[in-house]
Coordinates of C-alpha atoms in Angstrom, one line a residue:
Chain A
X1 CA 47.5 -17.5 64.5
X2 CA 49.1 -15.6 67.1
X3 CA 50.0 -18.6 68.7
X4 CA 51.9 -19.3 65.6
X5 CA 53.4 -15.8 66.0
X6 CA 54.9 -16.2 69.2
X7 CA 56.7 -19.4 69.1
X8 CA 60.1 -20.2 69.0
X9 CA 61.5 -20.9 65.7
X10 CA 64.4 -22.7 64.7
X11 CA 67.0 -22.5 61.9
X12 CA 69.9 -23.9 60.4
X13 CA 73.2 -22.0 59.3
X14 CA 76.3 -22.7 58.3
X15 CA 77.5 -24.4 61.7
X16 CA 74.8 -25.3 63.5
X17 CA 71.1 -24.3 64.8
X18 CA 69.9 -20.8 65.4
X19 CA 67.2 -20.5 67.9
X20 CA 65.2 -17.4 67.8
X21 CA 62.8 -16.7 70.4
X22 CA 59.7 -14.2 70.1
X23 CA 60.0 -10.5 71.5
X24 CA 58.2 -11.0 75.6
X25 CA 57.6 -15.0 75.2
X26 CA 57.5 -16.4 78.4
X27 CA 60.6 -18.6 79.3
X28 CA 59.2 -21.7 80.7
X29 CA 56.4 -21.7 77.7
X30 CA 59.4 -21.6 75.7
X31 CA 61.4 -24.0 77.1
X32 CA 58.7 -26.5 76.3
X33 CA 58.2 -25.6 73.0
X34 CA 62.4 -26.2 72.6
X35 CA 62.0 -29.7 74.5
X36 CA 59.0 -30.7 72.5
X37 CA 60.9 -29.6 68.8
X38 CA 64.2 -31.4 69.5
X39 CA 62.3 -34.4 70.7
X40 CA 60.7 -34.3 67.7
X41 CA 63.8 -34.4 65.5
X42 CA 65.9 -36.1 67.8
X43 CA 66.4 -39.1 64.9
X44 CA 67.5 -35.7 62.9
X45 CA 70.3 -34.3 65.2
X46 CA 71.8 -38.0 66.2
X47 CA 75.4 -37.8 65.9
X48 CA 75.9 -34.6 65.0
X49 CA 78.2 -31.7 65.8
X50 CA 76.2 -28.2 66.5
X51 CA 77.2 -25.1 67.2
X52 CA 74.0 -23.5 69.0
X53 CA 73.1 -19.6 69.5
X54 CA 69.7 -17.9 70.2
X55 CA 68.2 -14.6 69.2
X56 CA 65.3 -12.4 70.4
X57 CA 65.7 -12.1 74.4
X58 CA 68.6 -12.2 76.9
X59 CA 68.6 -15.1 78.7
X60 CA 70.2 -15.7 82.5
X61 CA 72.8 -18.2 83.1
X62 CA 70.5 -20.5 84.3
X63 CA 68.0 -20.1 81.7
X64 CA 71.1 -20.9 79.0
X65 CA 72.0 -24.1 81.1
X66 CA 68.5 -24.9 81.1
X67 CA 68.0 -24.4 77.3
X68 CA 71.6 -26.6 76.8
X69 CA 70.5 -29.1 78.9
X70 CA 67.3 -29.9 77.2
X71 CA 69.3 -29.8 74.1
X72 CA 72.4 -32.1 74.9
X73 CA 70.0 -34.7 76.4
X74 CA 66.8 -34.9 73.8
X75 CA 68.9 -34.1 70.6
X76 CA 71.5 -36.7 71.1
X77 CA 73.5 -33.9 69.0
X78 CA 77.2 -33.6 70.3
X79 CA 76.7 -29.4 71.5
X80 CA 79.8 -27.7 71.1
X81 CA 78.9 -24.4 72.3
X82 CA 75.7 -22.8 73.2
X83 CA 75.4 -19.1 73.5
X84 CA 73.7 -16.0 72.5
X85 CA 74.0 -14.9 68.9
X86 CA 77.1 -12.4 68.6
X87 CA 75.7 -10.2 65.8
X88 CA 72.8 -8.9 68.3
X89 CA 75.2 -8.2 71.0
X90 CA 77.5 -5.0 71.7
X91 CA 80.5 -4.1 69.6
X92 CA 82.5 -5.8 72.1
X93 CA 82.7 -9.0 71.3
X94 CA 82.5 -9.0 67.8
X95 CA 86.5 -10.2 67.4
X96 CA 85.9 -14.1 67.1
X97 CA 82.9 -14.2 64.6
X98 CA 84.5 -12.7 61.7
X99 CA 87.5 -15.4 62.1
X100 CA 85.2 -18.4 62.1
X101 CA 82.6 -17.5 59.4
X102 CA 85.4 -16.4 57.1
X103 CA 87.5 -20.3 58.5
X104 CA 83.6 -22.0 57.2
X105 CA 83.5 -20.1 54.0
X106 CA 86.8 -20.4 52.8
X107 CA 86.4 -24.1 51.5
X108 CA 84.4 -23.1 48.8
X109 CA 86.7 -21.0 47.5
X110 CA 89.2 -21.8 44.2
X111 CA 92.2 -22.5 46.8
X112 CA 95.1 -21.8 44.5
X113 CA 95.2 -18.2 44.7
X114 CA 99.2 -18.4 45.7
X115 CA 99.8 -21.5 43.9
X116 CA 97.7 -23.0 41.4
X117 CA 95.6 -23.6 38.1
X118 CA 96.7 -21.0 35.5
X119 CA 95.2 -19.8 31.8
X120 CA 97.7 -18.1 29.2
X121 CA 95.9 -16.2 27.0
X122 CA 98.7 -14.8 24.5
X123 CA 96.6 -12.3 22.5
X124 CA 94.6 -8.8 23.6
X125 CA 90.8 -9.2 24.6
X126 CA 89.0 -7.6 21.9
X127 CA 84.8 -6.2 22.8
X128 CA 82.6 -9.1 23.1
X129 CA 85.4 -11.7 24.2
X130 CA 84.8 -12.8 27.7
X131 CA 87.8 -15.7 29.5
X132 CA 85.6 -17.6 32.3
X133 CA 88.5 -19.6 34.1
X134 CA 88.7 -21.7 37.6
X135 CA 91.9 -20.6 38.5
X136 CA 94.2 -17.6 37.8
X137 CA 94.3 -15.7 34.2
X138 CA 97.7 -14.1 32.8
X139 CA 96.7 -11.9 29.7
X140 CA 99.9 -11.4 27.6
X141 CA 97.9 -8.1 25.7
X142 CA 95.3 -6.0 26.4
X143 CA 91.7 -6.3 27.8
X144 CA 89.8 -3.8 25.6
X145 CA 86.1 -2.2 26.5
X146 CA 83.3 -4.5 26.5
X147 CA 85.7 -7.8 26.9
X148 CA 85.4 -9.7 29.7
X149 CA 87.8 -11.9 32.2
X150 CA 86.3 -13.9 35.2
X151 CA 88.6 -15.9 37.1
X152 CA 88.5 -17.3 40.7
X153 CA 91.6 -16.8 41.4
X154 CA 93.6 -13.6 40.5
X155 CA 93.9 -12.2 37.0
X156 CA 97.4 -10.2 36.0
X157 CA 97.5 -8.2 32.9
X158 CA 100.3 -7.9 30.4
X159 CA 98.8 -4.9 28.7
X160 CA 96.2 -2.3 29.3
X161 CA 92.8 -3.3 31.0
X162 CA 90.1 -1.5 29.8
X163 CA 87.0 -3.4 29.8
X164 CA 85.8 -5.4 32.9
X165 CA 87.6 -7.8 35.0
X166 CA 86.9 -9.8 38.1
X167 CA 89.1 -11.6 40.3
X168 CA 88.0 -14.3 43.2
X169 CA 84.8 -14.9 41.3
X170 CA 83.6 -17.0 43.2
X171 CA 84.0 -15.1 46.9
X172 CA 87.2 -14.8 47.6
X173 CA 88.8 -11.3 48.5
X174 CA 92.1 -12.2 48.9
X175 CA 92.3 -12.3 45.4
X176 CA 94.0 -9.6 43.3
X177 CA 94.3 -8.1 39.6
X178 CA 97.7 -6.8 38.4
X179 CA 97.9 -4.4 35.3
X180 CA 100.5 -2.7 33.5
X181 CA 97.3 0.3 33.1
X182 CA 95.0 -0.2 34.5
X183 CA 91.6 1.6 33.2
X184 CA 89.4 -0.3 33.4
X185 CA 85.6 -0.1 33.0
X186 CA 84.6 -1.7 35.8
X187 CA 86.6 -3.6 37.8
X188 CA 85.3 -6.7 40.3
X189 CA 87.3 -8.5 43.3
X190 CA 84.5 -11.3 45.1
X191 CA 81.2 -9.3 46.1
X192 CA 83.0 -6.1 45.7
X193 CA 82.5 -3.7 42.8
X194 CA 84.2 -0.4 41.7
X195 CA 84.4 1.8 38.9
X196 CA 87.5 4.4 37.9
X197 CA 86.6 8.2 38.3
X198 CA 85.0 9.6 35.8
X199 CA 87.5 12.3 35.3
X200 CA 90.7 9.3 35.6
X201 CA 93.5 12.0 34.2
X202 CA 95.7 9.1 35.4
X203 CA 99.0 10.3 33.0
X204 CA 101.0 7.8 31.0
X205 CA 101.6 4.0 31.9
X206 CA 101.9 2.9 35.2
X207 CA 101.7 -0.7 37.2
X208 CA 98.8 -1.0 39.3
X209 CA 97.5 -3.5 41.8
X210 CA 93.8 -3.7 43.1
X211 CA 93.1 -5.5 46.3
X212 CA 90.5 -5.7 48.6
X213 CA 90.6 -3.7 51.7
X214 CA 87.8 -3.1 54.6
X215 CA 85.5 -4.7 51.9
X216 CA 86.2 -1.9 49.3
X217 CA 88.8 -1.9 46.4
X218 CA 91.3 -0.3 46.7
X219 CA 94.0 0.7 43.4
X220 CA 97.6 1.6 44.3
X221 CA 100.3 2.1 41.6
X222 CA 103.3 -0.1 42.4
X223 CA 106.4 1.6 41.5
X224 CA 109.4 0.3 40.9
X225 CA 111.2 0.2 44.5
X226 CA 108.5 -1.5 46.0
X227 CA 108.7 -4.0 43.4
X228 CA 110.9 -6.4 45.4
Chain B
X1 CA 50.3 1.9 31.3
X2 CA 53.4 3.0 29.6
X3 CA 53.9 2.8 25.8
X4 CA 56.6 0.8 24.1
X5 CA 58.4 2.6 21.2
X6 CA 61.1 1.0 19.2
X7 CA 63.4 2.7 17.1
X8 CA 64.7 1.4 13.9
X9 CA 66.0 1.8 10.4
X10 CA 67.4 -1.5 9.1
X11 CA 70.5 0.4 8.1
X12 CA 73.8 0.8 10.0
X13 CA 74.8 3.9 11.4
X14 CA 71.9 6.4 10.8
X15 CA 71.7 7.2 14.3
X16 CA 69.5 5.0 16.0
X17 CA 71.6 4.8 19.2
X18 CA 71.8 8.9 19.1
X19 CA 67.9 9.4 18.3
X20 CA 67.5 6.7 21.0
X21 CA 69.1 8.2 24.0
X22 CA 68.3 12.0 22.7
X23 CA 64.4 11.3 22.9
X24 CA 64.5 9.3 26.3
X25 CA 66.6 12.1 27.7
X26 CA 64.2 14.4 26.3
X27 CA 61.1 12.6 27.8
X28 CA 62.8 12.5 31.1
X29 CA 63.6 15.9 31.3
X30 CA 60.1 16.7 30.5
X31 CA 59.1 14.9 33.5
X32 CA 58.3 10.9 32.2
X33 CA 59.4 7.9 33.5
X34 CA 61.4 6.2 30.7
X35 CA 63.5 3.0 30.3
X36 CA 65.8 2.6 27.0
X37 CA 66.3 -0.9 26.2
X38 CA 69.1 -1.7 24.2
X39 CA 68.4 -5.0 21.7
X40 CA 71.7 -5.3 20.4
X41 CA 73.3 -8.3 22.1
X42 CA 77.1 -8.6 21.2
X43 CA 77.3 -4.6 19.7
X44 CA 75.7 -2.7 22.3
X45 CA 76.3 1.1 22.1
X46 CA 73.5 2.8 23.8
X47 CA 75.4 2.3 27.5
X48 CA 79.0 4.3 25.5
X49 CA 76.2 6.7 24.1
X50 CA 74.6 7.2 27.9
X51 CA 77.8 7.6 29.5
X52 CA 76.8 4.8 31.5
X53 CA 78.7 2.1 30.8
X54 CA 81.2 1.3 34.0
X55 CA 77.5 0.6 35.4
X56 CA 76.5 -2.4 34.5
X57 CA 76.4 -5.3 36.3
X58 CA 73.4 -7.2 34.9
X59 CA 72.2 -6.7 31.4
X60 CA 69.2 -8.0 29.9
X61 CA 70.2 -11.6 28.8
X62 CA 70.5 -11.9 32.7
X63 CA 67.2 -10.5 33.2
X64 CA 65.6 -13.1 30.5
X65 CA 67.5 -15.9 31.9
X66 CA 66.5 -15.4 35.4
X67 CA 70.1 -14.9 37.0
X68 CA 68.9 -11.7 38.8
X69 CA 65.7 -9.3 39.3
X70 CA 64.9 -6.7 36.3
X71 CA 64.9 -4.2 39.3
X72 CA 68.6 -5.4 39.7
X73 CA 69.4 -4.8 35.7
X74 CA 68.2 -1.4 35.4
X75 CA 70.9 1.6 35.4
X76 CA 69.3 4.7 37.1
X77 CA 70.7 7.5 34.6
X78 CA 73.4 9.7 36.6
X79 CA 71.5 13.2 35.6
X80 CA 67.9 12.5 35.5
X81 CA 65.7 11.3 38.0
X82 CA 63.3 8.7 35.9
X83 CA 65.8 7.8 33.1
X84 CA 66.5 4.3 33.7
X85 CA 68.9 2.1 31.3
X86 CA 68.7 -1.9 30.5
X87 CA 71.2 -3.1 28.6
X88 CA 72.9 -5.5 26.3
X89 CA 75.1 -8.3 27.1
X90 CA 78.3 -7.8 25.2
X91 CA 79.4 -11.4 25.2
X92 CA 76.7 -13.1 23.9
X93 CA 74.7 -13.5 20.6
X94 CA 70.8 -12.2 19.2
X95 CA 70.0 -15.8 19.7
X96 CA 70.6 -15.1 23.7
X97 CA 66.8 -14.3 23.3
X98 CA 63.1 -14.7 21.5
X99 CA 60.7 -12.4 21.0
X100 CA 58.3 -14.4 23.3
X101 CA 60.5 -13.2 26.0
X102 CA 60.8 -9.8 25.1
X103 CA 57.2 -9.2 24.7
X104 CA 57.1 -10.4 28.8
X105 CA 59.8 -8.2 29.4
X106 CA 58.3 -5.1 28.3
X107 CA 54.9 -5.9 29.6
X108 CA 56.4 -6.2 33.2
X109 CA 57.6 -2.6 32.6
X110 CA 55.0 -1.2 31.1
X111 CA 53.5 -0.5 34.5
X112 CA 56.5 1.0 35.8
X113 CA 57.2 3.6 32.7
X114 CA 55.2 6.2 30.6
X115 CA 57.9 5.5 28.0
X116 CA 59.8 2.7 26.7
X117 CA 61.7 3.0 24.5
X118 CA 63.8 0.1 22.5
X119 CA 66.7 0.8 20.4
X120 CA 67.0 -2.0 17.3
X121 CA 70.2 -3.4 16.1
X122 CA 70.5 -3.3 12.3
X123 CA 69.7 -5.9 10.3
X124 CA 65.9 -7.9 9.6
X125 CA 67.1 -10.8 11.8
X126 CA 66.5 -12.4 15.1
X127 CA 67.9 -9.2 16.6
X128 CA 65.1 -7.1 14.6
X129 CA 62.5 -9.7 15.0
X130 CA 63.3 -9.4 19.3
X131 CA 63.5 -6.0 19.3
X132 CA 59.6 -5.1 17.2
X133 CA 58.5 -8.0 19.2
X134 CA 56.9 -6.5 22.2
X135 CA 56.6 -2.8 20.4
X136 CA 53.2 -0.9 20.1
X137 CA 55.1 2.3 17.9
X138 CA 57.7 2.6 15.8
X139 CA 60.1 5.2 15.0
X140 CA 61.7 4.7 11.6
X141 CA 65.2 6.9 11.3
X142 CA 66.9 7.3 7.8
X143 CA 69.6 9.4 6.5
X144 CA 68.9 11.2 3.2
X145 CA 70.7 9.1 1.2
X146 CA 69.7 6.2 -1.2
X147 CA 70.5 3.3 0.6
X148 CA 69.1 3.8 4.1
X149 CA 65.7 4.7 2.5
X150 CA 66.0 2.0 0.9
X151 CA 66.7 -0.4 3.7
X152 CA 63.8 2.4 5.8
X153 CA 61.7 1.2 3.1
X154 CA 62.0 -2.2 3.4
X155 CA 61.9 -1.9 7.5
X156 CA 58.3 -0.3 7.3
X157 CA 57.1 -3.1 5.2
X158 CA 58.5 -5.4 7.7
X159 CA 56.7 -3.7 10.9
X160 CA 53.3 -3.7 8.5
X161 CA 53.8 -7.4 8.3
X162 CA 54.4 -7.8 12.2
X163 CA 51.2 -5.6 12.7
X164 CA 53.2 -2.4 13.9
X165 CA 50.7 0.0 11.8
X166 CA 51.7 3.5 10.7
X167 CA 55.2 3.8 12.2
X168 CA 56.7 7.4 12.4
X169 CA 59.7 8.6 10.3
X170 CA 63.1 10.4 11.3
X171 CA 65.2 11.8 9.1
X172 CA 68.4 12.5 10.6
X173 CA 71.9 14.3 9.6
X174 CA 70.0 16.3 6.7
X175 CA 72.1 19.4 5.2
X176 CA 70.5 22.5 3.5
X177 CA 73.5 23.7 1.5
X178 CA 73.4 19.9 -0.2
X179 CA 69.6 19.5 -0.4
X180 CA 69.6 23.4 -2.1
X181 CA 72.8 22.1 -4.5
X182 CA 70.5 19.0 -5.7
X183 CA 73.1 17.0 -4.0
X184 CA 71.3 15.7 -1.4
X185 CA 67.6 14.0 -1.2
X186 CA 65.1 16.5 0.4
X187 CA 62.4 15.7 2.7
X188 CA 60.0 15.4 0.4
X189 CA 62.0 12.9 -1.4
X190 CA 61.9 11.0 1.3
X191 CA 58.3 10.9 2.2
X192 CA 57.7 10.5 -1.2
X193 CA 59.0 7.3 -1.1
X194 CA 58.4 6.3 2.0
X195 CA 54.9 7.6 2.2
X196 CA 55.1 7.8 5.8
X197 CA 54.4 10.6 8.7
X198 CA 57.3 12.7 9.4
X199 CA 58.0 13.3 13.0
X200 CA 61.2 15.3 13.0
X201 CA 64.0 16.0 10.8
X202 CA 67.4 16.9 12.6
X203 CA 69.9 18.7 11.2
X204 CA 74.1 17.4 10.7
X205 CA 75.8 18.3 13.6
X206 CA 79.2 17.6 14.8
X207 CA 77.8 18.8 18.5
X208 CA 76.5 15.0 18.0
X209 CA 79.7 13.3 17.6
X210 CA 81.0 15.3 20.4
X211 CA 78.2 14.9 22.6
X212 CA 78.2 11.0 22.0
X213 CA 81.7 10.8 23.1
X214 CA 81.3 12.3 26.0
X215 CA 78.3 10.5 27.1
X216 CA 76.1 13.2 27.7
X217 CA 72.6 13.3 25.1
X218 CA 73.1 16.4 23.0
X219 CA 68.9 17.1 23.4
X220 CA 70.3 18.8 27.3
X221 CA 72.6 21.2 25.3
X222 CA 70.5 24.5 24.7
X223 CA 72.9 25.3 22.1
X224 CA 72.7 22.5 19.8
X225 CA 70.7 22.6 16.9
X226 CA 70.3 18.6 16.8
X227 CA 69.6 19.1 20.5
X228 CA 67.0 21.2 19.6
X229 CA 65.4 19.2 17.0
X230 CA 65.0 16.6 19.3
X231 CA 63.5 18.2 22.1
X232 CA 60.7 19.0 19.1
X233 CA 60.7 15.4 18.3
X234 CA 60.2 14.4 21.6
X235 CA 57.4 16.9 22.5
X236 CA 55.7 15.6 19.4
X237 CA 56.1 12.2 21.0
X238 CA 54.2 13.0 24.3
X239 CA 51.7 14.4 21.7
X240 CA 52.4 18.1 21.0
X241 CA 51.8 20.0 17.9
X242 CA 55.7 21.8 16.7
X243 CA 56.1 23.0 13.7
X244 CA 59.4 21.6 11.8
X245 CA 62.9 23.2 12.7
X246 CA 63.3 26.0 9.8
X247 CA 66.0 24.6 8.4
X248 CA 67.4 27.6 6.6
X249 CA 67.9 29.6 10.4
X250 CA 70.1 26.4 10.9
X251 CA 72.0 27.0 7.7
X252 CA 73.0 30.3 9.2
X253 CA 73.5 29.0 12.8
X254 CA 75.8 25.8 12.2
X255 CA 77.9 27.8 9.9
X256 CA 78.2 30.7 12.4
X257 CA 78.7 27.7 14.5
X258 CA 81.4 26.1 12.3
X259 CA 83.3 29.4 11.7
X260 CA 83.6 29.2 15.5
X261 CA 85.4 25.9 15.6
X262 CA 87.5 26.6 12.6
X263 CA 88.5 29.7 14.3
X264 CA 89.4 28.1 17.3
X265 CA 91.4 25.5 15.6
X266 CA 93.1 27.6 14.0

């Protein structure tokens, strides 16, 4: 059992392999454990790109070219980079994940955000109603309480939203919703979630754009002047 | 273990929503654990009534259909520590759901809560067939007038039927003046009829319409009579003895109390 406990573990993500070694393991017990798993699956890595980082201790310079040697020779994988994981490291050198995990999810997303797929819906969103739509929404009325419009791509409102809406449904934050008024319940853009004030003494009718920024929502009124 | 309450009337508008989130405000003021479950797929209310509803996320046809976690689903009230809220969908239908599933749904948080209480849609169908479903209580609100104690009369057989024995009657938005006019059914009218324990009889009060909009139970406002009858309701609930509101003080009070708002309309 504690055997079990203190051997190296491998796992997949999006790009590649993660290898996380045990908290004080020893480095040459390790290293055999490493030789003996990707021997093992060799038939399993054959021909393919990976992307390699490890967790759990540092690891000198010669330890790493140990480690990728072991890999690039037993795997038969084509290793396109072998380093230590960047989320366990200092702030510094954060700068080039973000980039790359963003470039590897961003396939999945509806892509026509600037240019795509559209739904006309020419009447206002009474409770109850919900529009589920790949692609962007236009809503020539209004979206009342308890109605409800989900679109992957952005949704713009001809009218006042007052129920729920939520834009990039399926991830993406670049996504936006436009609104003549915009009060709404609850309003959603990808992962990210906010509600208006509770005391919203937001007077009179006024254009309003909600983006994502720094991961939160963020409304600002768009007045004419910057409407260029 | 907790205790699952449902509260219904068969009629529309006799202030099931109201009774439901005054008496589990009440209970958690007093210190339970509660969860109001709201059974109305495609009309909810209770969320409006709760002040809640910019909330939700995941309602309970999620829950049943396994897109997320019950713990996820539940609404932790914004005043009281304990009060929790699961509710409707909006967008979907009674059908969303069987009462299979809702007796598993309250069984899983019957361990959680002391109190659980279930607010009905009107109507006998699937929507009052879900929401009895998983009940051990019942709490029966009528207004004194014909028709809902008709329709409360018809509901009691009902819960007999589904094995819900000796379910406990409401009557809500009562007036003195009428009842002493002969306009108005009195409470012993009622229970005539209905042959049924009383639990509580609350008094009309617009503090109720005003407290609904706002989102905020009137059972917290010291001041409201209504408030005050349920606080006596709900002490009954958790098994107290409290003699019925005089309703004749009230007579004095919500006039005082109207010739307050018509002088400051005026």
């Amino acid at each position: 059992m504690e055997q079990e406990a203190k051997s190296v573990v491998f796992k997949g993500n999006s790009d590649g392999l993660v290898i996380v070694f045990p908290e004080g393991c020893e480095f040459e017990q390790a290293l055999q454990e490493i030789d003996n798993k990707v021997s093992n699956a060799a038939r399993f890595f054959k021909g393919a790109k990976i992307k390699v980082v490890y967790r759990g201790i540092n690891l000198t310079t010669e330890q790493e070219k140990a480690v990728y040697d072991i890999l690039v020779k037993k795997s038969g994988a084509v290793v396109e980079s072998f380093s230590r994981d960047e989320e366990n490291k200092g702030a510094g050198n954060i700068a080039p994940k973000p980039s790359r995990t963003n470039e590897a999810t961003r396939l999945r997303f509806y892509p026509g955000i600037d240019e795509g797929n559209c739904k006309f819906v020419k009447n206002t969103l009474r409770s109850g109603t919900r529009i589920d739509y790949d692609g962007n929404v236009v809503i020539i009325g209004d979206v009342n309480p308890g109605a409800e419009v989900v679109a992957t791509g952005n949704v713009v409102v001809l009218g006042t939203v007052r129920g729920m809406v939520h834009a990039g449904a399926d991830g993406n934050r670049d996504a936006f919703v436009f609104a003549l008024g915009l009060k709404p319940t609850q309003i959603r853009i990808a992962e990210c979630i906010a509600r208006m004030p509770e005391e919203s003494d937001s007077d009179g009718f006024c254009p309003e754009l909600a983006t994502v920024k720094d991961g939160v929502i963020v409304v600002e009124q768009i007045m004419r002047p910057t409407l260029k | 273990m907790g205790e699952v309450i449902v509260i219904t009337s068969g009629k529309g508008g006799v202030g099931k929503t109201t009774t439901t989130a005054n008496l589990g405000t009440g209970l958690a003021v007093s210190g339970k654990k509660v969860v109001l479950i709201d059974t109305d797929i495609g009309l909810r209310n209770l969320d409006v009534v709760m002040g809640l509803e910019n909330r939700i996320v995941y309602d309970i046809v999620d829950v049943i259909e396994g897109t997320c976690r019950l713990k996820q689903a539940l609404i932790k009230d914004k005043r009281y520590d304990g009060l929790y809220l699961l509710p409707a969908a909006q967008t979907r239908d009674k059908n969303a759901i069987n009462p299979q599933q809702m007796i598993n749904l309250c069984d899983e948080l019957r361990s959680e809560f002391d109190y659980i209480l279930i607010d009905c849609p009107a109507g006998i169908e699937q929507g009052f067939k879900n929401a009895i479903a998983g009940a051990d209580k019942a709490l029966v609100v009528t207004t004194p007038e014909v028709s809902a104690v008709r329709d409360a009369d018809r509901i009691i057989g009902l819960l007999e039927a589904h094995d819900i024995k000796n379910p406990r009657l409401i009557i809500n938005r009562i007036r003195n003046d009428m009842v002493k006019r002969g306009d108005m059914m009195s409470i012993e009218d009622i229970i005539d009829i209905l042959a049924i324990s009383l639990i509580g009889v609350v008094p009309d009060d617009e503090n109720i319409i005003i407290s609904t909009n706002k989102g905020e139970p009137a059972v917290t406002d010291s001041k409201s009579f209504a408030g005050q009858a349920y606080r006596n309701i709900t002490r009954r609930l958790m098994g107290e003895e409290v003699p019925l509101l005089d309703l004749n003080v009230s007579e004095g009070l919500l006039s005082k109390m109207k010739k307050l708002f018509g002088f400051k309309s005026a």
